[in-house]
Short mmCIF file of C-alpha atoms (C1' of nucleotides) in Angstrom, two decimals:
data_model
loop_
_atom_site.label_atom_id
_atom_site.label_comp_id
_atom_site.label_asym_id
_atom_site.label_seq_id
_atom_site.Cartn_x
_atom_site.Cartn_y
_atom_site.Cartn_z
CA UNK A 724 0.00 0.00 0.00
CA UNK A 725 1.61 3.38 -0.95
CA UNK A 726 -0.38 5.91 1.26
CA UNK A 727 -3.39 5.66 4.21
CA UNK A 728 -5.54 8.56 5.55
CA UNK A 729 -3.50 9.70 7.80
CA UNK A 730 -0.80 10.38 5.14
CA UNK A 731 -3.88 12.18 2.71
CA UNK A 732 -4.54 14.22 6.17
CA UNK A 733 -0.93 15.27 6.64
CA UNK A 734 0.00 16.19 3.74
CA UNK A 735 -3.21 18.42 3.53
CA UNK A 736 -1.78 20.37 6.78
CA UNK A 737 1.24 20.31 4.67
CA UNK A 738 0.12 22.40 1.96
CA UNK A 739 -2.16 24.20 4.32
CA UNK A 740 0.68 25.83 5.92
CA UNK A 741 2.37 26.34 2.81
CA UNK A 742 -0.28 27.47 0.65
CA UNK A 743 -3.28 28.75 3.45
CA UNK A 744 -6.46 27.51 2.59
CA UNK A 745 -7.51 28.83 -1.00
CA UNK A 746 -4.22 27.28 -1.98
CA UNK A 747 -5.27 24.20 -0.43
CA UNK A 748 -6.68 22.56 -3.50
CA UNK A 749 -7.41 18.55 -3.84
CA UNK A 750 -4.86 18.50 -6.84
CA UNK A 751 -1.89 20.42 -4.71
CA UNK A 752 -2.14 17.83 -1.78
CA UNK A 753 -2.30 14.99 -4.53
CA UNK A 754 0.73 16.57 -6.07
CA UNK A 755 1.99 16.74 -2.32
CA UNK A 756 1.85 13.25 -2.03
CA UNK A 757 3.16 12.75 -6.03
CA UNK A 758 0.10 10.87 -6.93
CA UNK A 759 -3.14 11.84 -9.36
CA UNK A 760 -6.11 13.92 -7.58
CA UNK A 761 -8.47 11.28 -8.64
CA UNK A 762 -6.06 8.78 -6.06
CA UNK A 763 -7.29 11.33 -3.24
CA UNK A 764 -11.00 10.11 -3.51
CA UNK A 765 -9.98 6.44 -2.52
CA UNK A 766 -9.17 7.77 1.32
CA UNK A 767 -12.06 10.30 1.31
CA UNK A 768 -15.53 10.88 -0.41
CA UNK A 769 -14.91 14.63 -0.57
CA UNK A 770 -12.89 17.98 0.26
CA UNK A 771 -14.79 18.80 2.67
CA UNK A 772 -14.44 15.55 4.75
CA UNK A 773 -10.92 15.68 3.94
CA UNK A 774 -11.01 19.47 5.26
CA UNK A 775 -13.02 17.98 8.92
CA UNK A 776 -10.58 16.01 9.05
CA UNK A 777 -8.04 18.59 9.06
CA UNK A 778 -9.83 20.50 11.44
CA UNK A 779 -10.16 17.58 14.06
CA UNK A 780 -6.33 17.10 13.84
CA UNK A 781 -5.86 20.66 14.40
CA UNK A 782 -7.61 20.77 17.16
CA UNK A 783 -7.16 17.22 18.53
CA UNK A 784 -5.30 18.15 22.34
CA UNK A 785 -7.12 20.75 23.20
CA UNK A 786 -9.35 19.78 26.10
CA UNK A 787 -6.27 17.83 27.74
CA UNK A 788 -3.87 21.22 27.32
CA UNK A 789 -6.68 23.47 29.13
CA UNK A 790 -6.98 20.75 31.63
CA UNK A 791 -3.42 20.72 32.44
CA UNK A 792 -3.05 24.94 32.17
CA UNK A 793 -5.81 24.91 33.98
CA UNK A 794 -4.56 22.34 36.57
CA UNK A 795 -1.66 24.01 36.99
CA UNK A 796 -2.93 27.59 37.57
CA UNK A 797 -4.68 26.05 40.58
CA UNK A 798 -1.60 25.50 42.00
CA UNK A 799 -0.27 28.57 42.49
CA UNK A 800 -2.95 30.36 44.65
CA UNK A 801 -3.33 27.66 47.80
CA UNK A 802 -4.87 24.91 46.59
CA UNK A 803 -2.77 21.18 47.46
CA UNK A 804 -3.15 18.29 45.65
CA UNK A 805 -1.17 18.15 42.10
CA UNK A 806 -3.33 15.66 40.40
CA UNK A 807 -2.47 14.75 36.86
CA UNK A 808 -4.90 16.07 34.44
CA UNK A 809 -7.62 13.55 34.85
CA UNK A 810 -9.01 10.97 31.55
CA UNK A 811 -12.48 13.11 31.35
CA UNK A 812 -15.02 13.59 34.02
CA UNK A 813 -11.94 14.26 36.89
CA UNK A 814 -12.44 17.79 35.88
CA UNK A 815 -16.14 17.74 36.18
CA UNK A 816 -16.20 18.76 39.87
CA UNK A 817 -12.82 19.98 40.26
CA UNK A 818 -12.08 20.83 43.90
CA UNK A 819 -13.04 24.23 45.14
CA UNK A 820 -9.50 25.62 46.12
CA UNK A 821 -9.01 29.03 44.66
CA UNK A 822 -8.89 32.31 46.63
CA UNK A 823 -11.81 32.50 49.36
CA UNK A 824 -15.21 33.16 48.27
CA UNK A 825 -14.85 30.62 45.01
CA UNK A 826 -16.97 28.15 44.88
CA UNK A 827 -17.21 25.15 42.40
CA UNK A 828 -19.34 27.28 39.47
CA UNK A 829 -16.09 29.68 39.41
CA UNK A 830 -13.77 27.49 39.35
CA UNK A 831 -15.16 25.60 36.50
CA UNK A 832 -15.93 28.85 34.63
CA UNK A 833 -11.83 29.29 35.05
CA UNK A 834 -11.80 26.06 33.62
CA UNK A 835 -13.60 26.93 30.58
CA UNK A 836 -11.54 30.38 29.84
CA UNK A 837 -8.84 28.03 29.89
CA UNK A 838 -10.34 25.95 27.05
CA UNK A 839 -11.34 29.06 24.51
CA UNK A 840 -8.14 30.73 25.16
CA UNK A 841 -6.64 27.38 24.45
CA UNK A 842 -9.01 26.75 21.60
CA UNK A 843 -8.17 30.07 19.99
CA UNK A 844 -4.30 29.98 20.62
CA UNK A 845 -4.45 26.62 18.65
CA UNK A 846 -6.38 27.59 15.71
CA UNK A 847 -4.56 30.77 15.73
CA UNK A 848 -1.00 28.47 15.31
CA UNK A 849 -1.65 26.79 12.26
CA UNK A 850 -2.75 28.53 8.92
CA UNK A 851 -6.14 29.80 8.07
CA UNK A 852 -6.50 27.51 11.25
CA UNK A 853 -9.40 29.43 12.52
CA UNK A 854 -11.66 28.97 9.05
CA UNK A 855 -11.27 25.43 8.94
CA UNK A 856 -12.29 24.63 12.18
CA UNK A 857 -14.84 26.84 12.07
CA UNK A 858 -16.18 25.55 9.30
CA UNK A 859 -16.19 22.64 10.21
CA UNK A 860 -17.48 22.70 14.11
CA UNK A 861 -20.41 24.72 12.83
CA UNK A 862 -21.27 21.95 10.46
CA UNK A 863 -21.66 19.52 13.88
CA UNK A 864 -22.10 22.32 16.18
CA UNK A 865 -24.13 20.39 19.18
CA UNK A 866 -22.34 17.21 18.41
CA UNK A 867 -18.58 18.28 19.72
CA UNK A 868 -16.55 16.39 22.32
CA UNK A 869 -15.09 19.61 23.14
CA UNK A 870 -18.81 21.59 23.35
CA UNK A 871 -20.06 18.55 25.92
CA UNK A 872 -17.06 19.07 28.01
CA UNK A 873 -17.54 23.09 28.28
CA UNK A 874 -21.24 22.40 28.46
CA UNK A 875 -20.73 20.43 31.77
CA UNK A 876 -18.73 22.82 33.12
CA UNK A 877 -21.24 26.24 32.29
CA UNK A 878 -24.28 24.49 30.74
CA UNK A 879 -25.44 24.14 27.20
CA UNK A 880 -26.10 27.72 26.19
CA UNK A 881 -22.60 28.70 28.02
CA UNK A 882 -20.96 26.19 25.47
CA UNK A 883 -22.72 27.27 22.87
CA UNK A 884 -21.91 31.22 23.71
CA UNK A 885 -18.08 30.16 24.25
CA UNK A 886 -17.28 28.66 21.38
CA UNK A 887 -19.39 30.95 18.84
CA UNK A 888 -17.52 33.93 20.16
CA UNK A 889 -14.38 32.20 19.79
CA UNK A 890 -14.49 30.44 16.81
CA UNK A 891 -15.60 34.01 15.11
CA UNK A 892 -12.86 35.98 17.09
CA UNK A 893 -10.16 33.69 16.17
CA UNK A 894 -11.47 33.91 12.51
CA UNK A 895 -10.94 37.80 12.76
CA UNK A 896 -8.14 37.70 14.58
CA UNK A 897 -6.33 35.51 12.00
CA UNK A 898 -7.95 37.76 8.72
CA UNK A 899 -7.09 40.88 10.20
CA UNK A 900 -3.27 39.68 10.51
CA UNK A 901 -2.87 38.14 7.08
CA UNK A 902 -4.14 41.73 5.87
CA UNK A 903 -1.90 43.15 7.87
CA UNK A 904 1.39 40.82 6.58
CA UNK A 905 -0.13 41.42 3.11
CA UNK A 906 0.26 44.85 3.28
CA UNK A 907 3.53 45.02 5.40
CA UNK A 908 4.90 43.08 2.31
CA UNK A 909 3.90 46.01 0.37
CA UNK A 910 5.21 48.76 2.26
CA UNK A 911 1.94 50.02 3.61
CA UNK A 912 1.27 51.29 6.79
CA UNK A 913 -1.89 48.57 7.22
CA UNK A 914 -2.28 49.93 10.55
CA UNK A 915 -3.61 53.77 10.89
CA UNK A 916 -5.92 53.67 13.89
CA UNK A 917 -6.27 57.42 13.94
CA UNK A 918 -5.97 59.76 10.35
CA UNK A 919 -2.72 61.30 11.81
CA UNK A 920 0.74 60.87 12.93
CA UNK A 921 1.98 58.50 10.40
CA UNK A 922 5.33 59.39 9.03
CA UNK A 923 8.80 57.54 9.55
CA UNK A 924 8.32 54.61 11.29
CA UNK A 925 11.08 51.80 10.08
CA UNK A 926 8.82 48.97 11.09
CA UNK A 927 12.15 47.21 12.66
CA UNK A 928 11.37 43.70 12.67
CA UNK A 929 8.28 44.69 14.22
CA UNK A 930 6.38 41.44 15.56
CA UNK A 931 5.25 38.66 13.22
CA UNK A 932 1.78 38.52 12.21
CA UNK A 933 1.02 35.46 14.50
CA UNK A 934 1.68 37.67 17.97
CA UNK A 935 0.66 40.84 17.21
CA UNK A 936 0.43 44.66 18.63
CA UNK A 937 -3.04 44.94 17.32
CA UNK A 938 -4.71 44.28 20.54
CA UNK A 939 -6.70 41.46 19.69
CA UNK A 940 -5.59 38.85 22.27
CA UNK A 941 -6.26 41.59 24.58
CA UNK A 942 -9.72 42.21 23.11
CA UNK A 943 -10.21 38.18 23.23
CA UNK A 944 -9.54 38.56 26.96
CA UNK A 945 -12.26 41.22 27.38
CA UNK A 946 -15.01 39.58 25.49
CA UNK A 947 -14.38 36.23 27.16
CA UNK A 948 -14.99 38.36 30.84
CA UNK A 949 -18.07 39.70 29.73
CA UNK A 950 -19.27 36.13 28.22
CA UNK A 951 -18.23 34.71 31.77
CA UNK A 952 -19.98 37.53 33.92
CA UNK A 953 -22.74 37.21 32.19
CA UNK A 954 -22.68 33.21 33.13
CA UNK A 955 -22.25 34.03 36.50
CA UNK A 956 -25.17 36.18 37.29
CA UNK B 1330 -25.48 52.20 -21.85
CA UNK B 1331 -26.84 49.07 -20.71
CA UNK B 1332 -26.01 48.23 -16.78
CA UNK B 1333 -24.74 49.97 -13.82
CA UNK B 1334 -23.28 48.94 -10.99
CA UNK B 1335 -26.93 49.15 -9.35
CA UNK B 1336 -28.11 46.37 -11.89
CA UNK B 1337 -25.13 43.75 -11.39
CA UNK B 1338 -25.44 44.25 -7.22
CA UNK B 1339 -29.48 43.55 -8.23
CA UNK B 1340 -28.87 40.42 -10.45
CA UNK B 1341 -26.04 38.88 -8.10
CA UNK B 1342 -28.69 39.24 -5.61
CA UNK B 1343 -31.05 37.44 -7.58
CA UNK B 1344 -28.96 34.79 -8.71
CA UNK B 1345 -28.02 34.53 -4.40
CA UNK B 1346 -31.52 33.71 -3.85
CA UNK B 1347 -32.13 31.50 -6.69
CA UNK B 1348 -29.31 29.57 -6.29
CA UNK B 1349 -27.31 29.95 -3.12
CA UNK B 1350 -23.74 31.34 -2.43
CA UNK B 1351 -22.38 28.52 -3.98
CA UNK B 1352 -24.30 28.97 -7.33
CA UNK B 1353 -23.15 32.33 -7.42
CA UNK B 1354 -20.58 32.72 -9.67
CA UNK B 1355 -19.37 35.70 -11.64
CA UNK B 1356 -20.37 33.78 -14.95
CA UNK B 1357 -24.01 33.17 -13.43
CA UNK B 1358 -24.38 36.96 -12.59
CA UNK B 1359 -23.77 37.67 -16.19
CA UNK B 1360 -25.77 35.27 -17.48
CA UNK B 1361 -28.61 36.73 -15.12
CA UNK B 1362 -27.68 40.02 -16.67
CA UNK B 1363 -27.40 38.71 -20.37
CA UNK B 1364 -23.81 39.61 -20.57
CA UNK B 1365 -20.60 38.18 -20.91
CA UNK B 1366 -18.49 37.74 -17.65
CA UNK B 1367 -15.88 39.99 -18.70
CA UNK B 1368 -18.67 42.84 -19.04
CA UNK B 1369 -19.12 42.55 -14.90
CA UNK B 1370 -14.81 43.57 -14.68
CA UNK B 1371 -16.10 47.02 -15.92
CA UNK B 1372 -18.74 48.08 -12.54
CA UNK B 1373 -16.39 45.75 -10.28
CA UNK B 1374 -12.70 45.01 -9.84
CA UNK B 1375 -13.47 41.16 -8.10
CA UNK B 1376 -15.82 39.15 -6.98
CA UNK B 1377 -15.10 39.75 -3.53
CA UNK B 1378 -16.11 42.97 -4.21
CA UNK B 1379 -19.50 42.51 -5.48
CA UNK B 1380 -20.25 40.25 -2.29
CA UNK B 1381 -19.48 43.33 -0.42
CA UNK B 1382 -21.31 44.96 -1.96
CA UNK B 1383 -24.25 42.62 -1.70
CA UNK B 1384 -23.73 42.67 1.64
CA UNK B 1385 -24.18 45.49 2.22
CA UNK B 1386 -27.30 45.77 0.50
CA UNK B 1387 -28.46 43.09 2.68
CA UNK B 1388 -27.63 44.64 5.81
CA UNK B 1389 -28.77 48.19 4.95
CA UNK B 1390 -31.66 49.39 7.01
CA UNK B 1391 -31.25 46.86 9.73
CA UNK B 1392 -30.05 50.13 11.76
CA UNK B 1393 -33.17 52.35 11.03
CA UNK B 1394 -35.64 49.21 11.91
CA UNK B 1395 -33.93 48.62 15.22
CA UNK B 1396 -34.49 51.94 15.87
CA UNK B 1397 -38.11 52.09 14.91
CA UNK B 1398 -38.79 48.73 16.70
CA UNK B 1399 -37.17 50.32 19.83
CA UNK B 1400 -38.82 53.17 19.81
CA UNK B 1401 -42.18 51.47 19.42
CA UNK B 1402 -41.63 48.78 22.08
CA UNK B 1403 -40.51 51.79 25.04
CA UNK B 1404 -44.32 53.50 24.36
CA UNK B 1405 -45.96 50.33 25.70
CA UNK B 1406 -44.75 50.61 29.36
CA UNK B 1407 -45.44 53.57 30.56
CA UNK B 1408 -42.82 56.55 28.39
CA UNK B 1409 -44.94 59.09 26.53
CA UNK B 1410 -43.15 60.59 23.68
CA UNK B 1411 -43.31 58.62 20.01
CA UNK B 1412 -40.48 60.43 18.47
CA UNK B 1413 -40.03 58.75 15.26
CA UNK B 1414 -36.81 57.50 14.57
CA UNK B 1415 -34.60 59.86 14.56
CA UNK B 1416 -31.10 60.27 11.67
CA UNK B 1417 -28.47 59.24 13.80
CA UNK B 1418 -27.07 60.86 17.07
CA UNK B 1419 -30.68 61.49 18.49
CA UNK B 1420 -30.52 57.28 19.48
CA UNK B 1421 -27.36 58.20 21.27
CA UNK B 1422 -28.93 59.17 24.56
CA UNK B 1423 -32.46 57.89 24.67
CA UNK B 1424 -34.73 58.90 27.75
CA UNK B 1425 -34.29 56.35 30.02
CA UNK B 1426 -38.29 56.01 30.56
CA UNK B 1427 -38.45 52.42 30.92
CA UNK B 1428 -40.39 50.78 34.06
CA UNK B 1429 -38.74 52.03 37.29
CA UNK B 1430 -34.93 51.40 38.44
CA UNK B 1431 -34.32 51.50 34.68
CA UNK B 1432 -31.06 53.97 33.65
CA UNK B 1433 -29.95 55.27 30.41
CA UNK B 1434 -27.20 52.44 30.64
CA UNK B 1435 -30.02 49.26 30.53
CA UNK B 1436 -32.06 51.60 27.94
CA UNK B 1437 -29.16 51.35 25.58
CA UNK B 1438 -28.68 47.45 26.56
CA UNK B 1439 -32.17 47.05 25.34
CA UNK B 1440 -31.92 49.11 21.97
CA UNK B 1441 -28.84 47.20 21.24
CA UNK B 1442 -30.88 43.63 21.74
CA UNK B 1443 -32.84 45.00 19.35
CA UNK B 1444 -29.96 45.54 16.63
CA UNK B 1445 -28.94 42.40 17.10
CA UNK B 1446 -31.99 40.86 16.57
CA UNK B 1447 -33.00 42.52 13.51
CA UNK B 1448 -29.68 42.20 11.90
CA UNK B 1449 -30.05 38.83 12.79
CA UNK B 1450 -33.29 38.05 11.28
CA UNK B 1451 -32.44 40.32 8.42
CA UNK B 1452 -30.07 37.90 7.45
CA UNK B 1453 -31.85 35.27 7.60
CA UNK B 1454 -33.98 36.52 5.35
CA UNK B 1455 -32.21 36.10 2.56
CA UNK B 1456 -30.00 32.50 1.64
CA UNK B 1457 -27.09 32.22 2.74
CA UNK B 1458 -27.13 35.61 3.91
CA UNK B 1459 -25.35 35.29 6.83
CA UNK B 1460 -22.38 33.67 4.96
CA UNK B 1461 -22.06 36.74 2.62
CA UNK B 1462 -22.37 39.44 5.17
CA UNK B 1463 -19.99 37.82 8.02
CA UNK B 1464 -17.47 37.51 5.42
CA UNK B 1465 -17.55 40.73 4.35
CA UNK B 1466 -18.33 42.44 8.12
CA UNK B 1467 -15.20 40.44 9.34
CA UNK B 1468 -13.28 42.02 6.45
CA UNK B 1469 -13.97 45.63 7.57
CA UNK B 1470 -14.28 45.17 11.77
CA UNK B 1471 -13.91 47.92 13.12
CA UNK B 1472 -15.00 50.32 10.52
CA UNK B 1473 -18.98 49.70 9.81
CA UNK B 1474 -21.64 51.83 10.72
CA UNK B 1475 -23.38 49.35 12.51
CA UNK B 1476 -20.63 48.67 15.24
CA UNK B 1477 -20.44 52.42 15.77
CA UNK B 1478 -24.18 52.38 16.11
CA UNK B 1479 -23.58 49.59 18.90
CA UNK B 1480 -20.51 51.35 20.23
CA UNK B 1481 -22.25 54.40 21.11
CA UNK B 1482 -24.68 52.34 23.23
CA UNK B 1483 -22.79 49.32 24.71
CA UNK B 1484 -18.87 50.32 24.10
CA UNK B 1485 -16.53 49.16 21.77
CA UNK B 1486 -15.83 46.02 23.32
CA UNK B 1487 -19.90 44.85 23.80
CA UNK B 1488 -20.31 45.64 20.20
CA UNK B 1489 -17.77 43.63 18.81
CA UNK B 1490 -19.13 40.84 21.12
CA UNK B 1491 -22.42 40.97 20.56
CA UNK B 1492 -21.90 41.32 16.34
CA UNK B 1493 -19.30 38.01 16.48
CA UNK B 1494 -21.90 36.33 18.59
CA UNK B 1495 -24.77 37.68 16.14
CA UNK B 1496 -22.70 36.65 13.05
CA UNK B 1497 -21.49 33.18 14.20
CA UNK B 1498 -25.07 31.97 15.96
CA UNK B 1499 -26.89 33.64 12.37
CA UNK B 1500 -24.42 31.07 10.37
CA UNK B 1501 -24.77 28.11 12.72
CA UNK B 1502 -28.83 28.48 12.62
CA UNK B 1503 -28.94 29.23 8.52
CA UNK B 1504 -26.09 26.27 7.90
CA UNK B 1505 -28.61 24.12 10.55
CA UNK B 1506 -31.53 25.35 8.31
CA UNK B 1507 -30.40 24.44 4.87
CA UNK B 1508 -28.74 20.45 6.27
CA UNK B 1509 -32.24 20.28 7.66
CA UNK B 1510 -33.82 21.28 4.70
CA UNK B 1511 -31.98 18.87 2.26
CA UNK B 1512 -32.39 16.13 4.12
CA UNK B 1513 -35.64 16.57 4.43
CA UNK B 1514 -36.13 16.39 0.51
CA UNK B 1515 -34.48 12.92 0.97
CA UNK B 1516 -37.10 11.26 3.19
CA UNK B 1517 -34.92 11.81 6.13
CA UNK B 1518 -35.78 12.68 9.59
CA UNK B 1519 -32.88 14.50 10.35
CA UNK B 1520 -33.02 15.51 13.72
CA UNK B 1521 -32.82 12.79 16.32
CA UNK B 1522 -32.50 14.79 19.44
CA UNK B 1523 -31.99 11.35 21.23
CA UNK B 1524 -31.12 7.82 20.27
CA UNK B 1525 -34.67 6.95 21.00
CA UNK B 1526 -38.16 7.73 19.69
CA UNK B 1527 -38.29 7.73 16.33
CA UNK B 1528 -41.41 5.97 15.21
CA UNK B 1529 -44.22 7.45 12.68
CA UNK B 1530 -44.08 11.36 12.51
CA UNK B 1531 -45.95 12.15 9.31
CA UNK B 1532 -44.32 15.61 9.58
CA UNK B 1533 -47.85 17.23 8.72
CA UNK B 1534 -46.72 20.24 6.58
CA UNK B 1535 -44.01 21.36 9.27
CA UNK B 1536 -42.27 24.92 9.16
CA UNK B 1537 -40.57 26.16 6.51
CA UNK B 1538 -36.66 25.88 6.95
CA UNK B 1539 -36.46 29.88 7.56
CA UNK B 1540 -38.77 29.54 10.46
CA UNK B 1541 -38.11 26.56 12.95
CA UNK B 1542 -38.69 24.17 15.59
CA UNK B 1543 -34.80 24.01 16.05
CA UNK B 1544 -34.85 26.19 18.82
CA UNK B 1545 -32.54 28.51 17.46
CA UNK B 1546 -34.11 31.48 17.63
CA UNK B 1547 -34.19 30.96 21.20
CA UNK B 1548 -30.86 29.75 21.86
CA UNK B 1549 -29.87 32.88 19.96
CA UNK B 1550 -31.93 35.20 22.77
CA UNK B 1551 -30.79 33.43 25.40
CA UNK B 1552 -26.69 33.93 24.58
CA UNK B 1553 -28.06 37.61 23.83
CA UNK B 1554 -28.80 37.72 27.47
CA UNK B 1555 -25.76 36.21 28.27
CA UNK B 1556 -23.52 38.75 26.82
CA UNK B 1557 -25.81 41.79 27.90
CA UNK B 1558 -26.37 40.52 31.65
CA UNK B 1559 -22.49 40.58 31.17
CA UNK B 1560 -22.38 44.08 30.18
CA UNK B 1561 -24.18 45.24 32.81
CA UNK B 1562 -21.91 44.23 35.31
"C1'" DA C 1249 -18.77 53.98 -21.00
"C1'" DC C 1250 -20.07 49.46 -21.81
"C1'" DC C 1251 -19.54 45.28 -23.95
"C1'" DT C 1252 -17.78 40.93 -26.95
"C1'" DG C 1253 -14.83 36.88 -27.94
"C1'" DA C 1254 -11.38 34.28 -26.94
"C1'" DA C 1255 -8.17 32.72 -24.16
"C1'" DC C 1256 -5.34 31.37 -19.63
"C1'" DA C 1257 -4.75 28.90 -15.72
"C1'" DC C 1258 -7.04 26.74 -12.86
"C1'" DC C 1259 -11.02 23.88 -10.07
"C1'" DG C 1260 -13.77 19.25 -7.87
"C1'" DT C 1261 -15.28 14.97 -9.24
"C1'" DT C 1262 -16.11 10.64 -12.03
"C1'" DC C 1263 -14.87 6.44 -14.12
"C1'" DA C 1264 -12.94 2.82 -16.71
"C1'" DA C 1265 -8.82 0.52 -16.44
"C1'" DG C 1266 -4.61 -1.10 -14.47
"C1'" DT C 1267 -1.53 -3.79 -10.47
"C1'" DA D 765 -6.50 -1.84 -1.77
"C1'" DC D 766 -4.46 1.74 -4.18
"C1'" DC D 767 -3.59 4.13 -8.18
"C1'" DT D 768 -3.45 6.06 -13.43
"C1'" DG D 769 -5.23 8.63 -17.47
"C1'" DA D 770 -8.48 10.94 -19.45
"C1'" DA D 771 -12.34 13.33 -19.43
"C1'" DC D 772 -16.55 16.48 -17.86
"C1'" DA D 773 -18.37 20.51 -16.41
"C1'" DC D 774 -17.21 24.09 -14.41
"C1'" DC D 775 -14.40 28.42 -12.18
"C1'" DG D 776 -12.23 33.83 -11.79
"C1'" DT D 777 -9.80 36.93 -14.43
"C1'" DT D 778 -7.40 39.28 -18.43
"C1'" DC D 779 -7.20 41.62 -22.68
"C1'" DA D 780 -7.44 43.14 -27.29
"C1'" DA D 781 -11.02 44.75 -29.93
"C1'" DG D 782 -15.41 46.62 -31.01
"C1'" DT D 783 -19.52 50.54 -30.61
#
DNA sequence: ACCTGAACACCGTTCAAGT
DNA sequence: ACCTGAACACCGTTCAAGT
C-alpha cells in the first residue's frame, strides 16, 4: 500500500501551511503526495471531509492542554493536591480551592476560559487555522466532544456562547493579521488607527503577524470576561 | 449604456436567492444580466467585491428598523413621547423612561438587543445571507456603521461581542436550516435529538426551513442575554 | 462607457482501467 | 487496496477589440 488517511490528512496540513487555505486545493495535496487527484478520492468521499478532518487534527489536544493549564494555575494560589490532568469527568467537579469566596461554578468557569483561550491559541498556530475549524465545528455544532465538556462545566447555552464567540474571534483575529502581513509586504502602513501621525516609522522587525500589537488577544480577553460575567449572574 | 453597478449588485442578488452562495458565480451573474463575464470587470474590480457589496445591500436598514422597533416597544410601558426615529445621534442618549430602576445604561442594553436581533433576522432573510455578510463584516471590523451604532450604546468592546456572537449563531442556525432542509427532501428525519423515539411522525406540513422548531431562535436570545447581563456588570 | 470573444490557468469529481 | 489517465463541467480573471 503506498499511502493511508493519515498520510492524505498530513499532507493536507502540509500544503495548508504552505499554501493557506484557497491554496489548499485537492490537486496540490495529490501533487503533495506525487500521486493523481483522482487517487485522493480512494481515502475520502470529498474535500470537505478531507477538510473535517483537518480541522479535528488541528484541534485534537485541546481539552487535555486546558486541563493541564488549567490544573496548573490552581496551583499557584493555595490549593494542594497536584493531580495529573484527569481521563475526562476528573475535571467535572474539580475541587473548590481558589482564593476565598470561590466556589465550584467559578472554578469551572476558570476552567472553561482556559479551554477558549486554548481553543483560539491553537487555531490561531496553524494557517487559516481558525476557518477550517470553524467551518467545520459549525457543520456539527451540538455534536462536539469539546462543546459537551464546556457544556458540563457552564451548561449548554454557556458552550454554545463560548465557542461561537471564539471560533468568530479567532477567525478575525487571523484575517485581520494576514491583511496586515499582506500589506507590510507592500510597504503600507496597514495599521492607521487614527488619520494622523503617520510618518517615519522603520517597522524594525516589528512582531510577526502570529503575535501581534493589534490588541486582539487583549480584546479576546475582554469579550471572554463579559461572556463569563454574564454566566455568572 | 446598458447596466450599472446598481443592476449587477441587483442580479447577483437574484442569482443569491435562486441559487445559493455557492451557485453564485461571476459567470451566473452575467448570465442573469445577459452579458458576458468579462462585461461585470467594468462596474467591479473582483468578486469579492460585489459580495461586499451585496452585503451590504443586505444589511442596509437593519439600523433604522432597530431603531423604529425600539422606539415602538418603550411607548408600551409607561414613556410618553413617540419620536419617530430619529437620523443618527438622536438614538445616542435615549430617555431612560423604561419601568422604574431602569437607567440610560439598561435603555441602551435594550436598543442594542434589538440591533442584534433585527440584523439577525435580516439575514436570515435572505439565503445564505449570513455567509455573505460575516465575510464581508469580518473584512472591515472595526469600521462599519453598525458597530459604531452599537458602540455608542454598549462600548466598543460589547459591540464587537455581541456582532461576532450575532454573526457566528446567524451562520450556525442558517447552515442548521439548509442540512435540515436537504435532508428533508431525501425522506430523512434528520433531527434525532436522542437515540430513542423515532417511530411514525408524518411531519404534517411542518415549518418552513427559515422559520423553525430548532430552537434557534431561542438559543440565539438566550446567549443575547448572556452577553448583555455581562455588560451590565 | 459598456460590452464581446477568446483565451489562460485553474477547479472538484467521475470512471474505466490497471496492479 | 491503491492508483493512473483521461475526461466532464465548471471556475475567476485578463485583454485586445469593437460601438
Amino acid at each position: 500500500m503506498r499511502n493511508s488517511l493519515v498520510d492524505v490528512v498530513a499532507a493536507a496540513l502540509r500544503v495548508l501551511g504552505a499554501q493557506g487555505l484557497e491554496g489548499c486545493s485537492m490537486r496540490r495535496v495529490a501533487a503533495e503526495l506525487g500521486v493523481q487527484p483522482s487517487a485522493l478520492y480512494h481515502h475520502v468521499p470529498d474535500k470537505q471531509s478531507l477538510l473535517a478532518l483537518m480541522a479535528d487534527d488541528i484541534v485534537a489536544g485541546v481539552g487535555a492542554r486546558a486541563r493541564k493549564r488549567a490544573a496548573e494555575s490552581r496551583e499557584v494560589p493555595g490549593a494542594a493536591g497536584s493531580r495529573p490532568a484527569g481521563t475526562g469527568s476528573a475535571v467535572t467537579r474539580p475541587m473548590a480551592m481558589g482564593p476565598v469566596g470561590s466556589d465550584s461554578a467559578e472554578v469551572n468557569r476558570r476552567v472553561a476560559r482556559c479551554m477558549c483561550e486554548e481553543l483560539r491559541s491553537t487555531m490561531l498556530a496553524t494557517r487559516d487555522g481558525a476557518d477550517v475549524v470553524a467551518t467545520a465545528a459549525a457543520f456539527r455544532m451540538g455534536a462536539s466532544d469539546l462543546e459537551d465538556e464546556l457544556a458540563e462545566l457552564v451548561g449548554r447555552d454557556g458552550a454554545r456562547t463560548l465557542l461561537i464567540y471564539t471560533f468568530g474571534q479567532a477567525q478575525q483575529t487571523q484575517m485581520h493579521r494576514q491583511a496586515a502581513a499582506f500589506g507590510a509586504l507592500l510597504g503600507a502602513p496597514a495599521d492607521s488607527s487614527g488619520p494622523a501621525a503617520r510618518a517615519d516609522r522603520p517597522d524594525p522587525a516589528g512582531p510577526s503577524p502570529t503575535e501581534s500589537t493589534d490588541g486582539l488577544d487583549e480584546a479576546f480577553a475582554r469579550g471572554l470576561d463579559v461572556i463569563l460575567t454574564g454566566l455568572a449572574a
